[in-house]
Coordinates of C-alpha atoms in Angstrom, one line a residue:
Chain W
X1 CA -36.1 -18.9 24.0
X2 CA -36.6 -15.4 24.0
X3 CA -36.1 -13.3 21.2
X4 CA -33.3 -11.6 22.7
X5 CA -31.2 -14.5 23.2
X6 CA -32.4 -15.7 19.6
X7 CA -30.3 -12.8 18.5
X8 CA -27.6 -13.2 20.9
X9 CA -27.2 -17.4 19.9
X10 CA -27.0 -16.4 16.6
X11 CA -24.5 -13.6 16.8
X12 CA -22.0 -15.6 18.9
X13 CA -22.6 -18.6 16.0
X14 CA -21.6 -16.0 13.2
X15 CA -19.1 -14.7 14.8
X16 CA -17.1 -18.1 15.8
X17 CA -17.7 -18.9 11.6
X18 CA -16.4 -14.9 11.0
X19 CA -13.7 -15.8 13.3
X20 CA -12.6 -19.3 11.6
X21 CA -13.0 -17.7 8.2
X22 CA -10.6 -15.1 9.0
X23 CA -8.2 -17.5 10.7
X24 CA -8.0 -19.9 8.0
X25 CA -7.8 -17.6 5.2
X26 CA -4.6 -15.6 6.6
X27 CA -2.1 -17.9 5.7
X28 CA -3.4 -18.2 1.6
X29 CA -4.1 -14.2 1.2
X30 CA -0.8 -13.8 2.7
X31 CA 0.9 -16.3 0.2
X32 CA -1.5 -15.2 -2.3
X33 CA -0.1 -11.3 -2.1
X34 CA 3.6 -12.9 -2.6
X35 CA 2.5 -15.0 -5.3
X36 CA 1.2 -12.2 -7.1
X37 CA 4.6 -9.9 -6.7
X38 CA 7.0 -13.4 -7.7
X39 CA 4.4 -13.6 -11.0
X40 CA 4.5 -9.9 -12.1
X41 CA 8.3 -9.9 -11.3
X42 CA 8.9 -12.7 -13.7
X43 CA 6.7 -12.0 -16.5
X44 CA 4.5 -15.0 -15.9
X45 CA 4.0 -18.5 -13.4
X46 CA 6.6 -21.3 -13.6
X47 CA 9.3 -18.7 -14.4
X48 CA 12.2 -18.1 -12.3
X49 CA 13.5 -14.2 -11.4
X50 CA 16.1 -13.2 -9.4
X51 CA 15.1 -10.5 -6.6
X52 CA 17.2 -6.9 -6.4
X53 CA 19.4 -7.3 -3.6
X54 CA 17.3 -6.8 -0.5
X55 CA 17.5 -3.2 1.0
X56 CA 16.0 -0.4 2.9
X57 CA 14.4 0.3 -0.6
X58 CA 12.6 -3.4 -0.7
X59 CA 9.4 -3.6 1.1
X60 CA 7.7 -6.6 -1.0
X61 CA 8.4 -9.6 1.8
X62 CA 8.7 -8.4 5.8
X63 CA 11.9 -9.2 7.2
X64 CA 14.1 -9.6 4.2
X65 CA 17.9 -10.8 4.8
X66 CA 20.3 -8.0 3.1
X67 CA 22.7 -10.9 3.2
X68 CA 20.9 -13.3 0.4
X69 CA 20.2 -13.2 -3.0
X70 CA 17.1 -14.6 -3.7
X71 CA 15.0 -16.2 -6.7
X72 CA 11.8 -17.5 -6.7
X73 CA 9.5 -18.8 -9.0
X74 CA 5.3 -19.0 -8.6
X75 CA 4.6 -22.6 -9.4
X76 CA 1.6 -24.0 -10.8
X77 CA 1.9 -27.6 -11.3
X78 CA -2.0 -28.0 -11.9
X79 CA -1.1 -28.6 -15.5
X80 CA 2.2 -29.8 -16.0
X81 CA 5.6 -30.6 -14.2
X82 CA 8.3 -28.0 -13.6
X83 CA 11.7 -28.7 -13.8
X84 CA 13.8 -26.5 -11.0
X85 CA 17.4 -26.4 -12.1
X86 CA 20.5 -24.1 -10.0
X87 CA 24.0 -24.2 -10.0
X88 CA 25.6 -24.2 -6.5
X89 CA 28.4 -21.8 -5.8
X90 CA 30.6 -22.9 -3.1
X91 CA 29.1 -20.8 -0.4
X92 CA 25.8 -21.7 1.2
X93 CA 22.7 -22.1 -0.4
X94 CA 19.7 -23.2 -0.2
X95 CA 16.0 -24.3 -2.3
X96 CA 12.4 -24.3 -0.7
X97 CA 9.2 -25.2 -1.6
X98 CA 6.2 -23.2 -0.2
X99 CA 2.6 -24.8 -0.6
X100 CA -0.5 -21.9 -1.1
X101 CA -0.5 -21.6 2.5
X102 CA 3.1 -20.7 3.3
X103 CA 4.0 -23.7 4.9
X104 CA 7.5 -25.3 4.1
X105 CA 6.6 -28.6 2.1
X106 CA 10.6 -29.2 1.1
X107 CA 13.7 -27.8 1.6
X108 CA 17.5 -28.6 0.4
X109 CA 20.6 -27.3 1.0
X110 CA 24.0 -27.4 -1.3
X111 CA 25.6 -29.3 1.2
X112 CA 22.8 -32.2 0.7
X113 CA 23.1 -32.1 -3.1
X114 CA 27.0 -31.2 -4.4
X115 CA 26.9 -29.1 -7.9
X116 CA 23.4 -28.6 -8.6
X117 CA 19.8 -28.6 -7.6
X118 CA 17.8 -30.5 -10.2
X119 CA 14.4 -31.2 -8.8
X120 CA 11.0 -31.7 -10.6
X121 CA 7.5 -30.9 -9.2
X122 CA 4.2 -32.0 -9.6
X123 CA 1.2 -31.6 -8.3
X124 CA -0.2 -33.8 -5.3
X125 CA -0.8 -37.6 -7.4
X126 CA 0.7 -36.4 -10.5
X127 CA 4.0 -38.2 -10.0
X128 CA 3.7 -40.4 -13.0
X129 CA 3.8 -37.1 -15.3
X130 CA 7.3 -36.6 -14.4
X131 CA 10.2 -37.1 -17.2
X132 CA 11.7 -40.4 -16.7
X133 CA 15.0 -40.2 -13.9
X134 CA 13.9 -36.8 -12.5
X135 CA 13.9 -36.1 -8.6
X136 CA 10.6 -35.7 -8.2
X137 CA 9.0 -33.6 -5.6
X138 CA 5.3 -33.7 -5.2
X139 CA 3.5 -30.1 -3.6
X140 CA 1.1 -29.9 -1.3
X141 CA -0.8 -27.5 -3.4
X142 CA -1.0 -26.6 -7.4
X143 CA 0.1 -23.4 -6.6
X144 CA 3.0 -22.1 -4.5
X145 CA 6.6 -20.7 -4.6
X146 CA 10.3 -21.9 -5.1
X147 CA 12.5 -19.6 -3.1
X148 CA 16.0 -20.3 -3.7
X149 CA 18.5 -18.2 -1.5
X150 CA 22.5 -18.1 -2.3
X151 CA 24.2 -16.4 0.4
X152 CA 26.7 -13.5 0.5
X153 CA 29.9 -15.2 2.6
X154 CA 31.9 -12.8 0.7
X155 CA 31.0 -9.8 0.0
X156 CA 34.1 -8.7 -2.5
X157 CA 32.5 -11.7 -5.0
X158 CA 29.4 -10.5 -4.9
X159 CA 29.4 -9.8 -9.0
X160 CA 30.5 -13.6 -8.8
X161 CA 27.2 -15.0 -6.9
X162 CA 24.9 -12.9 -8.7
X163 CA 26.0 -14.4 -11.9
X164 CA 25.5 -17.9 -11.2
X165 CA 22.4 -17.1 -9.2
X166 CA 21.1 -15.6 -12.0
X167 CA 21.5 -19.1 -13.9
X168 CA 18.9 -21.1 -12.0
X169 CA 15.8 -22.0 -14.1
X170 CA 12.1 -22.7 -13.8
X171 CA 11.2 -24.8 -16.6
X172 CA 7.6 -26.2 -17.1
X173 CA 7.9 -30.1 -19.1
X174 CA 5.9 -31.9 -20.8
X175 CA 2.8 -30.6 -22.5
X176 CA 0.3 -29.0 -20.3
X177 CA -3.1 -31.2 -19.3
X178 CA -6.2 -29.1 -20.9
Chain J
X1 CA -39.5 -16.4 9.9
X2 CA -42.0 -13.9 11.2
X3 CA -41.4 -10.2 11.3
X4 CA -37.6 -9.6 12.5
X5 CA -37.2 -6.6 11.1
X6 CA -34.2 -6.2 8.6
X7 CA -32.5 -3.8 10.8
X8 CA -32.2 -6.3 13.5
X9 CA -30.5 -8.9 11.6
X10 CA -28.2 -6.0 10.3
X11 CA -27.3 -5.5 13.7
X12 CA -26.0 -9.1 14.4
X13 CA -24.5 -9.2 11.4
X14 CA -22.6 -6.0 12.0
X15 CA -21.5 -7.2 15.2
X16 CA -21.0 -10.7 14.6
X17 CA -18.4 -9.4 12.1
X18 CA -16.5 -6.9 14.2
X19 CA -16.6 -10.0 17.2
X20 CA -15.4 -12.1 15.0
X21 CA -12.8 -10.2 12.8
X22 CA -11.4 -8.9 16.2
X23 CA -11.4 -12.0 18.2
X24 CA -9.5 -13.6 15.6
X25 CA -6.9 -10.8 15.5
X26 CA -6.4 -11.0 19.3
X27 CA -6.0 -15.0 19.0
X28 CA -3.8 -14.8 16.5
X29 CA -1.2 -12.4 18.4
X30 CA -1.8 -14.6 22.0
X31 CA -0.6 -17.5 20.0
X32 CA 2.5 -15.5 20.0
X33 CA 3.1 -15.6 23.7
X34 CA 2.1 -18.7 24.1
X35 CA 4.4 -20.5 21.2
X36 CA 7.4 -18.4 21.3
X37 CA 10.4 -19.5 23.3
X38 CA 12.5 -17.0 25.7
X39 CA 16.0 -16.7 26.1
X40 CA 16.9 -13.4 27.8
X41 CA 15.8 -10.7 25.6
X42 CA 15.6 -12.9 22.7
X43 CA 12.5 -14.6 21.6
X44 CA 11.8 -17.1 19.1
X45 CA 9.0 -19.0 17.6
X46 CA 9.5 -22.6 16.9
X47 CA 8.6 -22.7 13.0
X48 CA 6.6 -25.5 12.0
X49 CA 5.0 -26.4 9.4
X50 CA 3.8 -29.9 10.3
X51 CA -0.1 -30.1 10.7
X52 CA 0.2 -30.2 14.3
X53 CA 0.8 -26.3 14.8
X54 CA -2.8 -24.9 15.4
X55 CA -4.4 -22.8 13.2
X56 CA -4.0 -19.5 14.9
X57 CA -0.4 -20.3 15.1
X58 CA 0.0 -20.9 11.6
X59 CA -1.9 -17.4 11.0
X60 CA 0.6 -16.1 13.1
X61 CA 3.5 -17.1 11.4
X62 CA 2.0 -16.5 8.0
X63 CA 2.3 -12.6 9.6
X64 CA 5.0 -12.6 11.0
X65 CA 7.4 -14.9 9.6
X66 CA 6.2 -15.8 5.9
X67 CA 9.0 -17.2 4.0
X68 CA 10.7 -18.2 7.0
X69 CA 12.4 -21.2 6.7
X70 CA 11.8 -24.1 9.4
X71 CA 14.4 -25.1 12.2
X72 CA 15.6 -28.0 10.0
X73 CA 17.4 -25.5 8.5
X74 CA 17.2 -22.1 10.0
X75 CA 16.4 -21.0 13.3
X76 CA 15.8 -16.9 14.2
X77 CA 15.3 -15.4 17.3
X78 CA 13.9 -12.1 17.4
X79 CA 14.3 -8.6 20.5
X80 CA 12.8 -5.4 20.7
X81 CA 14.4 -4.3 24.5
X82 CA 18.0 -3.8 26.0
X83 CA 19.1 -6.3 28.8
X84 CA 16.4 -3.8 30.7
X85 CA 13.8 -5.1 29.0
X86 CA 13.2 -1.4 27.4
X87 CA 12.5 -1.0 24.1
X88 CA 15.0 -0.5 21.5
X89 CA 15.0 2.8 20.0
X90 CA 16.7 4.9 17.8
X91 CA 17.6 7.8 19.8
X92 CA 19.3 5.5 21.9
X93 CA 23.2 4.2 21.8
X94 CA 23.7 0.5 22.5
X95 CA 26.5 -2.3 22.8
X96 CA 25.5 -5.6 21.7
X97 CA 28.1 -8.4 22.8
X98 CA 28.7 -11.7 20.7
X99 CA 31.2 -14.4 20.0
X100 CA 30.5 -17.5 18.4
X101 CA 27.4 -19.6 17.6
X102 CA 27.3 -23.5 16.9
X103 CA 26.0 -22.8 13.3
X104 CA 27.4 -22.9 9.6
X105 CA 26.7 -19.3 9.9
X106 CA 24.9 -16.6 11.6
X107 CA 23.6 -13.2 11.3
X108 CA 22.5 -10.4 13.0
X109 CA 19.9 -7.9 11.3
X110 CA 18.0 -4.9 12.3
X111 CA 15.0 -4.0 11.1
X112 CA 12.5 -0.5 11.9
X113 CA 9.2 -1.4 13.4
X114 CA 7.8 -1.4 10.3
X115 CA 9.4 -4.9 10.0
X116 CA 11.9 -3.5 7.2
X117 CA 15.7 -2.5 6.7
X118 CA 16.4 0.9 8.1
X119 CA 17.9 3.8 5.6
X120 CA 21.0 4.8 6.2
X121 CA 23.9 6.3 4.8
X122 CA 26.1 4.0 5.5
X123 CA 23.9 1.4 3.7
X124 CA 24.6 -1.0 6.1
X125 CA 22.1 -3.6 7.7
X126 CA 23.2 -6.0 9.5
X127 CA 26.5 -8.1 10.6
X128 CA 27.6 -11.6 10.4
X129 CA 30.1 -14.7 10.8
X130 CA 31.5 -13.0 7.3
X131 CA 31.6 -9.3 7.9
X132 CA 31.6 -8.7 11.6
X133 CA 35.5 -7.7 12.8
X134 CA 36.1 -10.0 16.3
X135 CA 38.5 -11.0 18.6
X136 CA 40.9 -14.2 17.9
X137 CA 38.8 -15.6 20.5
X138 CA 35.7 -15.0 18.8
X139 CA 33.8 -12.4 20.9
X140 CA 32.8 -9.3 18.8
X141 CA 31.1 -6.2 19.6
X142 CA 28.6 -4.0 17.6
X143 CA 27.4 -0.7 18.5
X144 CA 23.8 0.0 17.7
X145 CA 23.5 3.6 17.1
X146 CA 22.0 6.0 14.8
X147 CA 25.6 8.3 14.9
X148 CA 28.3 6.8 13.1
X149 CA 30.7 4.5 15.1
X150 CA 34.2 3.3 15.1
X151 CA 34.4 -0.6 14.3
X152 CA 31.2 -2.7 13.9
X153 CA 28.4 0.0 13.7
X154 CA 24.6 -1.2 12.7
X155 CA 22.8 2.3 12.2
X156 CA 19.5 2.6 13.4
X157 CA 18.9 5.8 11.5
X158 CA 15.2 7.5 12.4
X159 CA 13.8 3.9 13.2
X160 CA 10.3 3.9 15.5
X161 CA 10.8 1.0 17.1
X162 CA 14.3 -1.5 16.3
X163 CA 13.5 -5.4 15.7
X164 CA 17.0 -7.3 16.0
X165 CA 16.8 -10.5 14.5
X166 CA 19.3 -13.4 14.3
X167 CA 19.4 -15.5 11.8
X168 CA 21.5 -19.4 12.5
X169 CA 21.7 -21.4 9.3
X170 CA 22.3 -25.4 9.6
X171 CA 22.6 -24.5 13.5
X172 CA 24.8 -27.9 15.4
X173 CA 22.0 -29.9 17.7
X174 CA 23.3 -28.1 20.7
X175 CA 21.8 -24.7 19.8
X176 CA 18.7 -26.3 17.7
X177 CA 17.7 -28.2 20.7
X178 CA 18.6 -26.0 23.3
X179 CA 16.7 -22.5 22.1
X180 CA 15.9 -21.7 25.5
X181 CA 19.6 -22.0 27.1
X182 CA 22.1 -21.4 24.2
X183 CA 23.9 -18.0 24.9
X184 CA 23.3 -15.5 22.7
X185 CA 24.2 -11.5 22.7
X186 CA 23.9 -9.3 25.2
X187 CA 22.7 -5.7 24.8
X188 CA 23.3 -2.9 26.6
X189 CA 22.0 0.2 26.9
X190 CA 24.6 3.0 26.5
X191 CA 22.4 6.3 27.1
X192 CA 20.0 8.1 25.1
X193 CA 19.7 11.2 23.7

């Protein structure tokens, strides 16, 4: 083979791994930038925050519903279990789980659970960790977020929502693995 | 390896880079056309997150979509033109035409082509089941405009560029299943300024 085509082989070979590289790492730097904003928000991982409502003052997360008040909380289950806890109101709401790559490992709505969500996660094979008669939820990845959105039905109860939005809880258990 | 100089390897380095880095971003937005499903002027894009969405797709939605919650529970549909198929703009007055959706609940946002909520004076970003005034039949209109309008107005303010998105939470089998037939709103151009 000539030189030239040496050259030429090994450009296209470097630029198909480039191209993979790039492709595959999307989804985490993308989840790792909203990680980042959910953990300087609430002080810390594995602590929940509640979000301002969402509008054209927001610009953290494309697309964001002016409708919903959200709280999240970074997880990081590498170490111990955390305990998710929200009361419902009687409007709709909902709880997700987002692995490090931004896909949607879990979700839950208050019409599939009554008064509460009470869920505990660990990390992938760490189910035995969990508190005795917890729901346990297993990740797909140490790391990751809890979005939990209440939505505004009503918008003269507002005041109402926020407060028991602002009750929902990210609570690490057990001690934490070295 | 004899005698390449380091220049040369520069050079395929260089351009391996800007081949790959670019080929990835034009992959990335084909997987767009190709995943998406059409209705009319909407458009929307299945979200998945089982392991069987390929991984320019999933790059895709990480883009365009991240946070977005799958069609167990939420579907969206997403347009950018008037039933002319021209784009949406701000200097431009339009009538969109609803009624109502087999769904808990539904919304209808509009966002700038920055992919944010547009300022406005009226503070006001969107309409849904809740807050949009309709007919005892059902059917409701909004006027998209960036003047003020009598009943439901959705400013558009100095917007480049308008992104309507609507939002179906817990949406019945018969629009979850039939994305490319459901009817949704119609949008007409009004004239522009």
């Amino acid at each position: 083979m000539s030189e030239r085509w040496r050259l030429v082989l090994a450009t296209l070979l470097l630029a198909a791994v480039v191209h993979l590289g790039v492709v595959l790492a999307v989804p985490y730097v993308v989840m790792g930038r909203i990680l980042d904003v959910a953990i300087a928000e609430a002080g810390g991982v594995n602590q929940a925050v509640a979000a301002p409502i969402q509008d054209a003052g927001e610009r953290t997360v494309i697309r964001p519903s002016p409708d919903i008040l959200y709280t999240a909380c970074a997880y990081d289950v590498s170490r111990q279990p955390l305990r998710v806890t929200a009361p419902l109101p009687d409007s709709y709401a909902s709880l997700a789980l987002f692995a490090g790559n931004t896909n949607v490992t879990y979700v839950v709505n208050d019409r599939e659970v009554g008064d509460e969500i009470d869920i505990t996660l660990v990390a992938p094979g760490a189910e035995a960790t969990a508190p005795e008669g917890a729901t346990v939820i297993e990740t797909a990845t140490d790391r990751g977020l809890v979005l939990i959105r209440f939505l505004i039905e009503d918008e003269s109860r507002l005041a109402e929502l926020d407060a028991v939005r602002r009750e929902a809880t990210c609570e690490p258990q057990g001690r934490p693995e070295p | 390896m004899e005698g390449y100089p380091l220049r040369r390897w520069l050079a395929v380095v260089f351009s391996a880079v800007v081949l790959g880095v670019g080929s990835a971003a034009l992959a990335i937005f084909s997987a767009y056309r190709l995943s998406n499903v059409e209705n009319g002027i909407w458009r929307t894009i299945p979200v998945t997150s089982s392991p069987d969405a390929d991984i320019w797709t999933r790059a895709l939605i990480a883009i365009v979509g991240v946070l977005a919650l799958d069609r167990s529970e939420t579907v969206y549909f997403s347009a950018t033109t008037d039933g002319d198929r021209q784009p949406l703009s701000s200097r431009c007055d339009y009538r969109i035409e609803g009624g109502r959706f087999a769904t808990r609940w539904w919304s209808l946002t509009a966002y700038g082509g920055d992919g944010f909520l547009i300022p406005n004076s009226a503070e006001r970003y969107s309409f849904s089941a809740s807050t949009v005034d309709s007919g005892p039949d059902g059917r409701w209109t909004v006027t998209l405009s960036a003047e003020p309008q009598e009943g439901n107005w959705l400013p558009t303010g100095d917007a480049e560029g308008i992104d309507l998105l609507l939002r179906f939470y817990n949406p019945e089998p018969e629009l979850a299943d039939a994305l490319g037939t459901v009817e949704l709103p119609t949008v007409t151009n009004l004239g522009c300024r």
